[in-house]
Coordinates of C-alpha atoms in Angstrom, one line a residue:
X1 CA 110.3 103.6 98.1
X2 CA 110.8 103.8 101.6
X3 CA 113.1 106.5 103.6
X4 CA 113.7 106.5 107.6
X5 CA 111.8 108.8 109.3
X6 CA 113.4 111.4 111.1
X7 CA 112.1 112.2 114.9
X8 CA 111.1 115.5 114.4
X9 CA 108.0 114.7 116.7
X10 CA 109.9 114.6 120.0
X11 CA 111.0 117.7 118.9
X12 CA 107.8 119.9 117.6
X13 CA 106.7 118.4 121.2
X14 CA 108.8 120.2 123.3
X15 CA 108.5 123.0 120.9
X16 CA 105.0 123.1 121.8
X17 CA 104.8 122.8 125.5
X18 CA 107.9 125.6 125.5
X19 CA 105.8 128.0 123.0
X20 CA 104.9 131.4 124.0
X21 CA 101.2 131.7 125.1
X22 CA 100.7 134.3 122.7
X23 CA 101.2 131.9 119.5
X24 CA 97.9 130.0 118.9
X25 CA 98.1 125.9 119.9
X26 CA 96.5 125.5 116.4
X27 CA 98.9 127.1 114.8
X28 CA 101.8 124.7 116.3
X29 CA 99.3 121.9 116.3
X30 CA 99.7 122.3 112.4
X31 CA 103.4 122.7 112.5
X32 CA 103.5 119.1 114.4
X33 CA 101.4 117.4 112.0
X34 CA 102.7 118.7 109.2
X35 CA 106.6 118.4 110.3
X36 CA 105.2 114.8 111.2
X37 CA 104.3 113.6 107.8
X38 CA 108.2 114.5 106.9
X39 CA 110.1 111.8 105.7
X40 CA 114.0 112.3 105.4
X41 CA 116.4 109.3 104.2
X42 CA 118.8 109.5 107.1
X43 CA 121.3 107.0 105.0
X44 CA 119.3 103.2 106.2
X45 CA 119.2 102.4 102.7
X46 CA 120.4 103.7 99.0
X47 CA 117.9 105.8 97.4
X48 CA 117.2 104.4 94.0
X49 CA 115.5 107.0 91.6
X50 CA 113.4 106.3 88.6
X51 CA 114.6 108.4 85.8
X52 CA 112.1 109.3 83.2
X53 CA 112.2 111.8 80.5
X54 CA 110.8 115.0 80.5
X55 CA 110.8 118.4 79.9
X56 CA 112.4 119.0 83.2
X57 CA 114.8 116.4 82.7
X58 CA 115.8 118.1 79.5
X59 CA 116.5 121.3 81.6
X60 CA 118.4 120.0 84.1
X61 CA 120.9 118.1 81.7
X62 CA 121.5 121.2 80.2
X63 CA 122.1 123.1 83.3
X64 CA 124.0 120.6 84.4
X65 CA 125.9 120.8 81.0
X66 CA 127.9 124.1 82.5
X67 CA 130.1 122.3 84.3
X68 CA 131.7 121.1 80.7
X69 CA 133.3 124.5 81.4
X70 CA 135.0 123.2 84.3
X71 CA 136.0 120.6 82.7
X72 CA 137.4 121.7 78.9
X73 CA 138.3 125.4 80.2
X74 CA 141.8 124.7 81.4
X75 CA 142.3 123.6 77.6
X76 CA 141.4 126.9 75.7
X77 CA 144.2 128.8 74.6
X78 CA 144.8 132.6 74.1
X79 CA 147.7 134.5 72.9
X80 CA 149.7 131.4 72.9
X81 CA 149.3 130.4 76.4
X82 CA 146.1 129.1 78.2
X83 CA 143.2 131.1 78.5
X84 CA 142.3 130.9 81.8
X85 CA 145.3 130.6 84.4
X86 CA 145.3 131.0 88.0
X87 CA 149.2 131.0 88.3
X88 CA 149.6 130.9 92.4
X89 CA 153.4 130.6 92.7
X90 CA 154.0 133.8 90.3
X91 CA 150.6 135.5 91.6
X92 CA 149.8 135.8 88.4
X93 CA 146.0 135.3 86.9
X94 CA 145.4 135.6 83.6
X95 CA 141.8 135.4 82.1
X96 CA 142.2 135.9 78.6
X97 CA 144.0 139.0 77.6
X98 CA 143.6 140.6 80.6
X99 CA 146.4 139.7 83.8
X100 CA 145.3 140.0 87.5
X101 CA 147.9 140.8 89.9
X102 CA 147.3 140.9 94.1
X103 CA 146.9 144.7 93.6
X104 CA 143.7 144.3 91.5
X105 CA 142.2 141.6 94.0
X106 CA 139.6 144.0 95.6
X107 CA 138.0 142.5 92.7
X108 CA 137.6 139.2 94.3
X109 CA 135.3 140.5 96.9
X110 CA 133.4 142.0 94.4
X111 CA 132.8 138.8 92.4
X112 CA 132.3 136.6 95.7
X113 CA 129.3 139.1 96.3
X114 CA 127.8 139.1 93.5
X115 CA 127.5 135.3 93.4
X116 CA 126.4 135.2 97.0
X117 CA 123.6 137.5 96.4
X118 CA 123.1 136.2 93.1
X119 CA 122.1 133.0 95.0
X120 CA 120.5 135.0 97.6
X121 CA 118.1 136.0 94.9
X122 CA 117.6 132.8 92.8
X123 CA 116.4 131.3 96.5
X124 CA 113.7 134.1 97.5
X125 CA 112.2 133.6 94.0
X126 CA 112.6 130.4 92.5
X127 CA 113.7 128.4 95.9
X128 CA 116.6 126.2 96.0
X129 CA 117.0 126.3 91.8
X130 CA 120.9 126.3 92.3
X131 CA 120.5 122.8 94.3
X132 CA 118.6 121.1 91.4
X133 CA 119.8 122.2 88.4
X134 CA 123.2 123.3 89.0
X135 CA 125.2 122.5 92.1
X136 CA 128.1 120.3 91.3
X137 CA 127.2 117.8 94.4
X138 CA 123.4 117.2 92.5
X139 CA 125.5 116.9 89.1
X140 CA 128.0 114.7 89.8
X141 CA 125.4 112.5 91.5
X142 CA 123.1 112.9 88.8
X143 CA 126.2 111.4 86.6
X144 CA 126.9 108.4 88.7
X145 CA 123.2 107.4 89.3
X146 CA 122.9 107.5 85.4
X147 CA 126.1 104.9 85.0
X148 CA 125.2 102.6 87.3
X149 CA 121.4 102.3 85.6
X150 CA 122.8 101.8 82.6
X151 CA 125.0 99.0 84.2
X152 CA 122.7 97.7 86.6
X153 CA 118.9 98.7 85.5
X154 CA 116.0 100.2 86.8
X155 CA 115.6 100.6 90.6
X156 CA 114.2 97.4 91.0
X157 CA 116.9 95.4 88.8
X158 CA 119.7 97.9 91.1
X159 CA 117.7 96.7 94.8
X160 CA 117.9 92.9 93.9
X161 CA 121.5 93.1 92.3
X162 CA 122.7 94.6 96.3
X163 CA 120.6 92.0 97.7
X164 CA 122.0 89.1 96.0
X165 CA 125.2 87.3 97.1
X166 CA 128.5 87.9 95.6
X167 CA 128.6 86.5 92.4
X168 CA 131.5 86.4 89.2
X169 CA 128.4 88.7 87.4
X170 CA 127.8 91.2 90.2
X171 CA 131.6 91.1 91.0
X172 CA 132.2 92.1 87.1
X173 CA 129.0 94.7 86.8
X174 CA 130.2 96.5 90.7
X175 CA 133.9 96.4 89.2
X176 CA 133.2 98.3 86.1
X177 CA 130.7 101.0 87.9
X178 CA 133.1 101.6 90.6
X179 CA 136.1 102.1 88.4
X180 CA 134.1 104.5 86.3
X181 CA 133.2 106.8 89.2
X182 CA 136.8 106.4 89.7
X183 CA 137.6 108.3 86.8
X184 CA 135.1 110.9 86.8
X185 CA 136.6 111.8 90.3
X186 CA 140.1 111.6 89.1
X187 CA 139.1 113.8 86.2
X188 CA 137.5 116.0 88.5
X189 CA 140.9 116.5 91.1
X190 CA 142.8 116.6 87.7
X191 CA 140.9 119.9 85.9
X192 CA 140.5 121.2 88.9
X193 CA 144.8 121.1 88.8
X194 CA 144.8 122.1 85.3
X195 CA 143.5 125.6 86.3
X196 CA 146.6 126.6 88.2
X197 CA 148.9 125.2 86.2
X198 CA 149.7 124.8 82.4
X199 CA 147.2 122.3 81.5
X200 CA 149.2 120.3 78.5
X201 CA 152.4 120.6 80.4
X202 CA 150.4 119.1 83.8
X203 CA 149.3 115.9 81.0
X204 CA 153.0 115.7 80.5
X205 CA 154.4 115.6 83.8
X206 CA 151.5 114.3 85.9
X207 CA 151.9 110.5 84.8
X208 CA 156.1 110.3 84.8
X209 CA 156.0 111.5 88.9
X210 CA 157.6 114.9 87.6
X211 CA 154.7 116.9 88.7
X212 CA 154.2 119.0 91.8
X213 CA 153.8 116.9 94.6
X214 CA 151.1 119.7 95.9
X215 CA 149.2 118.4 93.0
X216 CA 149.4 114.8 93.2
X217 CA 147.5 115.8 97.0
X218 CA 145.0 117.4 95.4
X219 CA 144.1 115.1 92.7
X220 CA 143.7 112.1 95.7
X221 CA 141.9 114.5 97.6
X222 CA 139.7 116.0 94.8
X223 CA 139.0 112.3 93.5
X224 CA 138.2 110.6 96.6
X225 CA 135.9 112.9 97.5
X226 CA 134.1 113.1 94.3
X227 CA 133.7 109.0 95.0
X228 CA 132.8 109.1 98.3
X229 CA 130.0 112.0 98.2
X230 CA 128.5 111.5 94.6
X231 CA 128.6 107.9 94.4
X232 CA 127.7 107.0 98.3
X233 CA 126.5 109.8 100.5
X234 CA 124.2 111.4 97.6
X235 CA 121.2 112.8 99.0
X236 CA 123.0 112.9 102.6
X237 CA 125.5 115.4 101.5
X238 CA 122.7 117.5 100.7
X239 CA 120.5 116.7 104.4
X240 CA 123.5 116.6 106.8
X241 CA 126.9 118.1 105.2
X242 CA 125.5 121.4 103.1
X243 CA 124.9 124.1 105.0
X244 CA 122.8 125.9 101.9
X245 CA 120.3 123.5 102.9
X246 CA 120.0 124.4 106.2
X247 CA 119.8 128.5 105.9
X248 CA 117.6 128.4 102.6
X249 CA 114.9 128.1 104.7
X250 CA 114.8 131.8 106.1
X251 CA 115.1 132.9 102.8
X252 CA 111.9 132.1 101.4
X253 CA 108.4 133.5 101.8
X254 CA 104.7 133.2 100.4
X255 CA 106.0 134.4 97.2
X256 CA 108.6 132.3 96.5
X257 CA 108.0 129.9 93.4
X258 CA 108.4 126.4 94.4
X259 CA 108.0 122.7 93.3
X260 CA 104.3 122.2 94.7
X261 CA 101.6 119.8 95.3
X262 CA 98.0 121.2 94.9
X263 CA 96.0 119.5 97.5
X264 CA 92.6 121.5 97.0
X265 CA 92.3 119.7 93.9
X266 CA 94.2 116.6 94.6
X267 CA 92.7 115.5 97.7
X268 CA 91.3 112.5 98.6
X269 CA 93.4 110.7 96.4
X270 CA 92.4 107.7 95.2
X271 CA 93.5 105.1 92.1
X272 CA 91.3 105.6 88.9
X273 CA 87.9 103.7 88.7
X274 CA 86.6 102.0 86.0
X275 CA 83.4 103.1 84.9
X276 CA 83.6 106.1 86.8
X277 CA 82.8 109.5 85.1
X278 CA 84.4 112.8 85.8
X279 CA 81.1 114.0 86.6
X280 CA 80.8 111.8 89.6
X281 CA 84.6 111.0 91.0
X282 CA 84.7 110.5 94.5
X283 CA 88.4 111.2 94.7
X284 CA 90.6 114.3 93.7
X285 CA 93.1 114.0 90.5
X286 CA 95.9 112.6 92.4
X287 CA 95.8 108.7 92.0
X288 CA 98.1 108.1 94.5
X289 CA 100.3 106.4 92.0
X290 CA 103.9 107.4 94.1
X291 CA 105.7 108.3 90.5
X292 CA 106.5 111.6 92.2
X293 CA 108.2 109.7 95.1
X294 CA 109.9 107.3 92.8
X295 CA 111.7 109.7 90.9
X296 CA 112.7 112.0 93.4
X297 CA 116.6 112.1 94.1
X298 CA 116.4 112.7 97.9
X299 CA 113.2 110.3 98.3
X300 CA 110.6 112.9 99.9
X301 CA 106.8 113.1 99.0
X302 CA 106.0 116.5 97.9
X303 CA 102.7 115.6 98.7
X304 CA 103.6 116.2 102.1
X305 CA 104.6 119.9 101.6
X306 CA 107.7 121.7 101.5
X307 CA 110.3 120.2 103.3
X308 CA 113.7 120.0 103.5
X309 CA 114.7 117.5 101.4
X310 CA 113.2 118.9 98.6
X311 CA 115.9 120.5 96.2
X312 CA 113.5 121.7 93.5
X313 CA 114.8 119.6 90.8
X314 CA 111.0 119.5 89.5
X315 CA 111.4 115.9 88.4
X316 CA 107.9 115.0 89.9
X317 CA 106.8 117.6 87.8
X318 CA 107.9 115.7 84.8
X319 CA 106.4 112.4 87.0
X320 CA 102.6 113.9 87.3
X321 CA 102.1 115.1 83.8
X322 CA 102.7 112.0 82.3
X323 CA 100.5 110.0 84.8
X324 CA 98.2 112.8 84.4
X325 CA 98.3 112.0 80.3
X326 CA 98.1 108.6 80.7
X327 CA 94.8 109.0 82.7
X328 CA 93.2 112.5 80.7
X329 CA 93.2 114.8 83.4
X330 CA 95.3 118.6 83.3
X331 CA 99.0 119.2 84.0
X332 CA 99.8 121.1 87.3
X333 CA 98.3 118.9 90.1
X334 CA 102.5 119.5 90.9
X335 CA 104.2 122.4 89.6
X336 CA 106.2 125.6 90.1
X337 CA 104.0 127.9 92.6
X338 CA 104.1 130.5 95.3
X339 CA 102.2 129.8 98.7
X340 CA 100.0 132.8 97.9
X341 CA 98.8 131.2 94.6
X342 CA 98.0 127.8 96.2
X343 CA 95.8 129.7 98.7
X344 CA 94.1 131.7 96.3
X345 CA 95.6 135.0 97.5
X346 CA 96.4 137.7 95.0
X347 CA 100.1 137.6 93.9
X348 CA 102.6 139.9 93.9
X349 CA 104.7 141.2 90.3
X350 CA 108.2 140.3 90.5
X351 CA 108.9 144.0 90.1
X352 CA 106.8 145.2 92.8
X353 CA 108.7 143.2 95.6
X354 CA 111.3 145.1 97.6
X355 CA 113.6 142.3 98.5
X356 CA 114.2 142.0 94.7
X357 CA 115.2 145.9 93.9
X358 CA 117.4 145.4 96.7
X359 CA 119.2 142.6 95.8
X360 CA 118.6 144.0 92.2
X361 CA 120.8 147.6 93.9
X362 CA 123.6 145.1 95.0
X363 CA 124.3 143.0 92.3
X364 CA 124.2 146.2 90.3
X365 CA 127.1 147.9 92.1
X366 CA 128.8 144.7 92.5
X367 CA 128.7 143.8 88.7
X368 CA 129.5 147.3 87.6
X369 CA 132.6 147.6 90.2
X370 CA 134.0 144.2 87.9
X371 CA 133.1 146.0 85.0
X372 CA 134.8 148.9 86.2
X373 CA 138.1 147.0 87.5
X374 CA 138.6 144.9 84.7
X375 CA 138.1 148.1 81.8
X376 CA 140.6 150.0 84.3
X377 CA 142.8 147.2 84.0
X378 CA 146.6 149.0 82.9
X379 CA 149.1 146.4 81.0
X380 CA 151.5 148.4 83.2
X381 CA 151.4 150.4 86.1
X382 CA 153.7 153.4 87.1
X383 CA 154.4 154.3 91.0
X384 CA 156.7 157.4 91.8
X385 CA 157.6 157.8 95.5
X386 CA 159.3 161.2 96.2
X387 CA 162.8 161.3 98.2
X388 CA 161.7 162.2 101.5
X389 CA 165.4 163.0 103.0
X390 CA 166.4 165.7 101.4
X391 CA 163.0 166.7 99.8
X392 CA 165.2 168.4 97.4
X393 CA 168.9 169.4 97.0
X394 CA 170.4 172.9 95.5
X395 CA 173.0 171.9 92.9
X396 CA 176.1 174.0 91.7
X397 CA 174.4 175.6 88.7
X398 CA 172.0 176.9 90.7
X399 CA 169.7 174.3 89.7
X400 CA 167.0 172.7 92.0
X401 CA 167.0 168.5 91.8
X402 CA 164.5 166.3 93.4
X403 CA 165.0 162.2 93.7
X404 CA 162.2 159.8 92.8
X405 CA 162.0 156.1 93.1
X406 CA 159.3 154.8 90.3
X407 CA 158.1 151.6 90.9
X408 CA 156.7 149.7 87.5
X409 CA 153.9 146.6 87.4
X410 CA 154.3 144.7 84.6
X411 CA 150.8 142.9 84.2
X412 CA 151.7 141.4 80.6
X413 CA 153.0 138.0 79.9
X414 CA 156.1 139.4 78.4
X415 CA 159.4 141.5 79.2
X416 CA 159.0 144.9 78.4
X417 CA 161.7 147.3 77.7
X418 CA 159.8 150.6 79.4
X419 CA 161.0 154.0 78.5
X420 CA 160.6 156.9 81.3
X421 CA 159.4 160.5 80.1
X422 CA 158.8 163.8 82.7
X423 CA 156.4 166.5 81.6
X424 CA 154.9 169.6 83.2
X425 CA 157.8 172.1 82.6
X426 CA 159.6 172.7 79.5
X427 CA 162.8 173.5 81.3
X428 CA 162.9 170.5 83.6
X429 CA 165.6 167.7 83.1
X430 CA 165.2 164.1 83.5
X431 CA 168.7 162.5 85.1
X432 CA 168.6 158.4 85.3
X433 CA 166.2 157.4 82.5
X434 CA 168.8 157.5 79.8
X435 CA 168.2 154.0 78.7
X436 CA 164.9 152.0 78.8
X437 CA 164.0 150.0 81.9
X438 CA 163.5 146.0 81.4
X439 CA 161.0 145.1 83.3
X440 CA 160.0 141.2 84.1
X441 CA 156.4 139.6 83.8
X442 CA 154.2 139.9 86.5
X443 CA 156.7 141.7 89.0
X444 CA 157.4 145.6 90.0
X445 CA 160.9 146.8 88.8
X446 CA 162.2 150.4 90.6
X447 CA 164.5 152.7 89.0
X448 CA 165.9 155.7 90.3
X449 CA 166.0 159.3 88.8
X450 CA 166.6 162.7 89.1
X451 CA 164.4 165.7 88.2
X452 CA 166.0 169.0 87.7
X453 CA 164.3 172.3 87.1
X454 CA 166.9 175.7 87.0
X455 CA 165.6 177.5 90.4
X456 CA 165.0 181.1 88.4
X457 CA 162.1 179.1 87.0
X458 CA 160.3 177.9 90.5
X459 CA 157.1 180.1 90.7
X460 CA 155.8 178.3 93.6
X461 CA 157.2 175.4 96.4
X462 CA 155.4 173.0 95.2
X463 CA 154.2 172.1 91.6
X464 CA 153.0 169.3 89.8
X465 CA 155.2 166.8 87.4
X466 CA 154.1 163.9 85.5
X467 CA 155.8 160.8 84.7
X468 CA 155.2 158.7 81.8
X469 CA 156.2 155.2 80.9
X470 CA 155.7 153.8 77.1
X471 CA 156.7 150.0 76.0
X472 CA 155.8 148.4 72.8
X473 CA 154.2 144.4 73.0
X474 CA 155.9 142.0 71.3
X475 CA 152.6 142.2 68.9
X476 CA 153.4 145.6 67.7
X477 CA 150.7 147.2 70.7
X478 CA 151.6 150.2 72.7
X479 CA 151.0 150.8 75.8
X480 CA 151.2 153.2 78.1
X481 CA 150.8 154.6 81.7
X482 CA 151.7 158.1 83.6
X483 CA 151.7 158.9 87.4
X484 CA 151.1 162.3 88.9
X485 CA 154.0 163.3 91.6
X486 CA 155.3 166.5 93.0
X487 CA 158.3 168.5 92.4
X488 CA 159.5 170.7 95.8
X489 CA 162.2 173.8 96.0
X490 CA 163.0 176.0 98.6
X491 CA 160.3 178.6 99.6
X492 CA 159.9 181.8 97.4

């Protein structure tokens, strides 16, 4: 296999006469060679990967089977609607029995930070993990490279069919491989739909033109780029369009566990003699077969050291051991390891590293603020905002009335009929709440009343009242909610 080599020369070079005199020549002497040795498809060709079983295989198509979720959630139903909803127009998201409104959306910034140092953390230990076993570019690739093998054959059988002229069999084999990928993307644009909108309903209108034309966009959108990245750009996406790739860099150190080449006991490498005995080989365990290259998705040699290409999908891991099988020497001349354990230095527990108590602190107060949010989550809420002009008038009887708007958040998928309740005096009067307020799904209904306490009984200017609101579900459920205001006479 044979990938473009990227001119990183030219630019070590000027890296090197522009270094600082107090960083060693050796040291960036190294950096060139090494940064030399790189090789990065820069899209000349199509990479072509060998796919072999393996136990690393296995893993990844399991991994990889978490996007099924993406694609089957839109369909689960709870409570006689769909499970999962993100209902834009109303602002309305439902996730199971619990509904969302924009009030309750600090919790977004929670959840965006725990996934962002979430995959802080999977990269300072186990390296760019998300990239190979889970990102839904790598997946989707993964997916499409697997069709066309099974339509075209192994990399050599795929390099010969692109070579060859236009034929009625190439014509037919291209068709069928291109319309599939197709449909994967137009499944893609479509569940991606089917989350913000009623998912049978969607199936229904989609295909007749009666949909939203909002979703028709997205679909095109959604599938075309699902063709264009996963079944031509691949490994380029990855090199030139991610930006993950470019910052995971800084995020490592020597302890980071990585997909890695031993080269103390791999070097020289040299092909198997016959005769020879392992008592007197000449050459290391590495037989310089290229298995590791052939099966890598973005076409690096991990021989070469970490680069950036590599997205630590461990496939060449799966590559050595069975070349290593085949000729009776150990697994691991590639494997997971930390810089520190290559050079023989002593290695650090994961416990005793800062970096991960810290991000261990974080995710901590992140996840538990979710907990916290959701739990705390009210099927209604009550408001009460105080009449500001008069704070309170003096009626005939001698009595003392103050005004309150109360504001009500219906968070259930159902109208509510909500009755209003006062406590905190026994002599107080509620005016306005006679009859039970109906309140919509998903909106805030106000109702005005009146508060009336017989001035004899005022002990201070100011003292506390609490409002309560009760509804009974449709399922026979209660619920409830109060709110804490402020009654306020004349001064003693």
């Amino acid at each position: 296999m044979i990938a473009c080599r990227v001119e990183q020369g030219s630019v070590l070079k000027m890296v090197k006469s522009m270094s600082s005199p107090d960083v060693p020549p050796t040291a960036v002497d190294a950096l060139y060679e090494e940064a030399d040795r790189w090789q990065i498809n820069t899209g000349g060709q199509t990479i072509h990967a060998k796919r072999i079983p393996g136990r690393w295989r296995t893993i990844k198509w399991l991994t990889a089977s978490v996007w099924l979720i993406y694609l089957l959630g839109p369909y689960l139903r709870w409570e006689g609607r769909q499970a999962v909803l993100f209902d834009i127009p109303n602002r309305q998201y439902h996730l199971f029995s619990a509904t969302v409104l924009p009030q309750d959306f600090w919790m977004l910034s929670l959840l965006l930070l725990f996934f962002a140092i979430l995959l802080a953390v999977m990269t300072a230990l186990v390296g760019r993990v998300w990239c190979g076993f889970f990102c839904f570019q790598t997946v989707w690739t993964d997916i499409f490279t697997w069709i066309e093998e099974k339509l075209e054959g192994p990399p050599p059988a795929r390099r010969k069919l692109d070579q060859a002229p236009m034929s009625l069999d190439k014509l037919r084999i291209k068709s069928i491989k291109h319309a599939l990928w197709i449909l994967i993307g137009f499944l893609t644009g479509f569940s991606f739909v089917a989350w913000f909108t009623d998912a049978p309903t969607l199936w229904q209108t989609f295909f007749v033109g009666e949909a939203n034309g909002t979703a028709y966009v997205t679909v095109a959108l959604f599938a075309a780029g699902t063709y264009v990245l996963a079944g031509f750009l691949r490994e380029q996406t990855c090199f030139w369009l991610c930006p993950y790739a470019r910052i995971q860099g800084v995020m490592l150190d020597r302890t980071t566990i990585v997909p890695t080449y031993d080269e103390q006991r791999g070097e020289p490498r040299g092909r198997v003699k016959r005769g020879e005995t392992e008592d007197h080989r000449t050459t290391g365990d590495c037989v310089d077969c290229n298995q590791c290259v052939a099966v890598c998705p973005t076409g690096i040699d991990i021989r070469e050291g970490q680069q950036e290409g590599c997205i630590t999908c461990a496939l060449c891991l799966d590559a050595c051991d069975q070349v290593m099988d085949k000729v009776g020497r150990p697994h691991g001349l590639i494997r997971y390891a930390s810089l520190d354990e290559l050079e023989g230095r002593p290695t650090k527990a994961l416990l005793m590293r800062p970096r991960v108590w810290v991000y261990g602190a974080i995710l901590f107060v992140a996840m538990a603020g979710i907990v916290y949010g959701f739990t705390a989550l009210a099927p209604i809420e009550l408001k009460a905002l105080h009449e500001r002009a008069p704070l309170f008038v003096l009626l005939s009887d001698g009595s003392i009335q103050n005004k309150y708007t109360l504001k009500i958040l219906n968070k259930v998928p159902e109208t509510l009929s909500v009755t209003i309740s006062v406590s905190g005096r026994d002599d107080m009067t509620l005016v306005g709440a006679e009859k039970p307020v109906i309140a919509e799904p998903g909106g805030v209904t106000p109702t005005v009343v009146f508060v009336r306490i017989p001035r004899r009984s005022l002990v201070a200017e100011q003292q506390p009242v609490i409002f309560h609101a009760e509804a009974i579900r449709s399922s026979g459920a209660r619920i409830e909610t109060e709110r804490e205001s402020v009654f306020v006479g004349p001064r003693q």
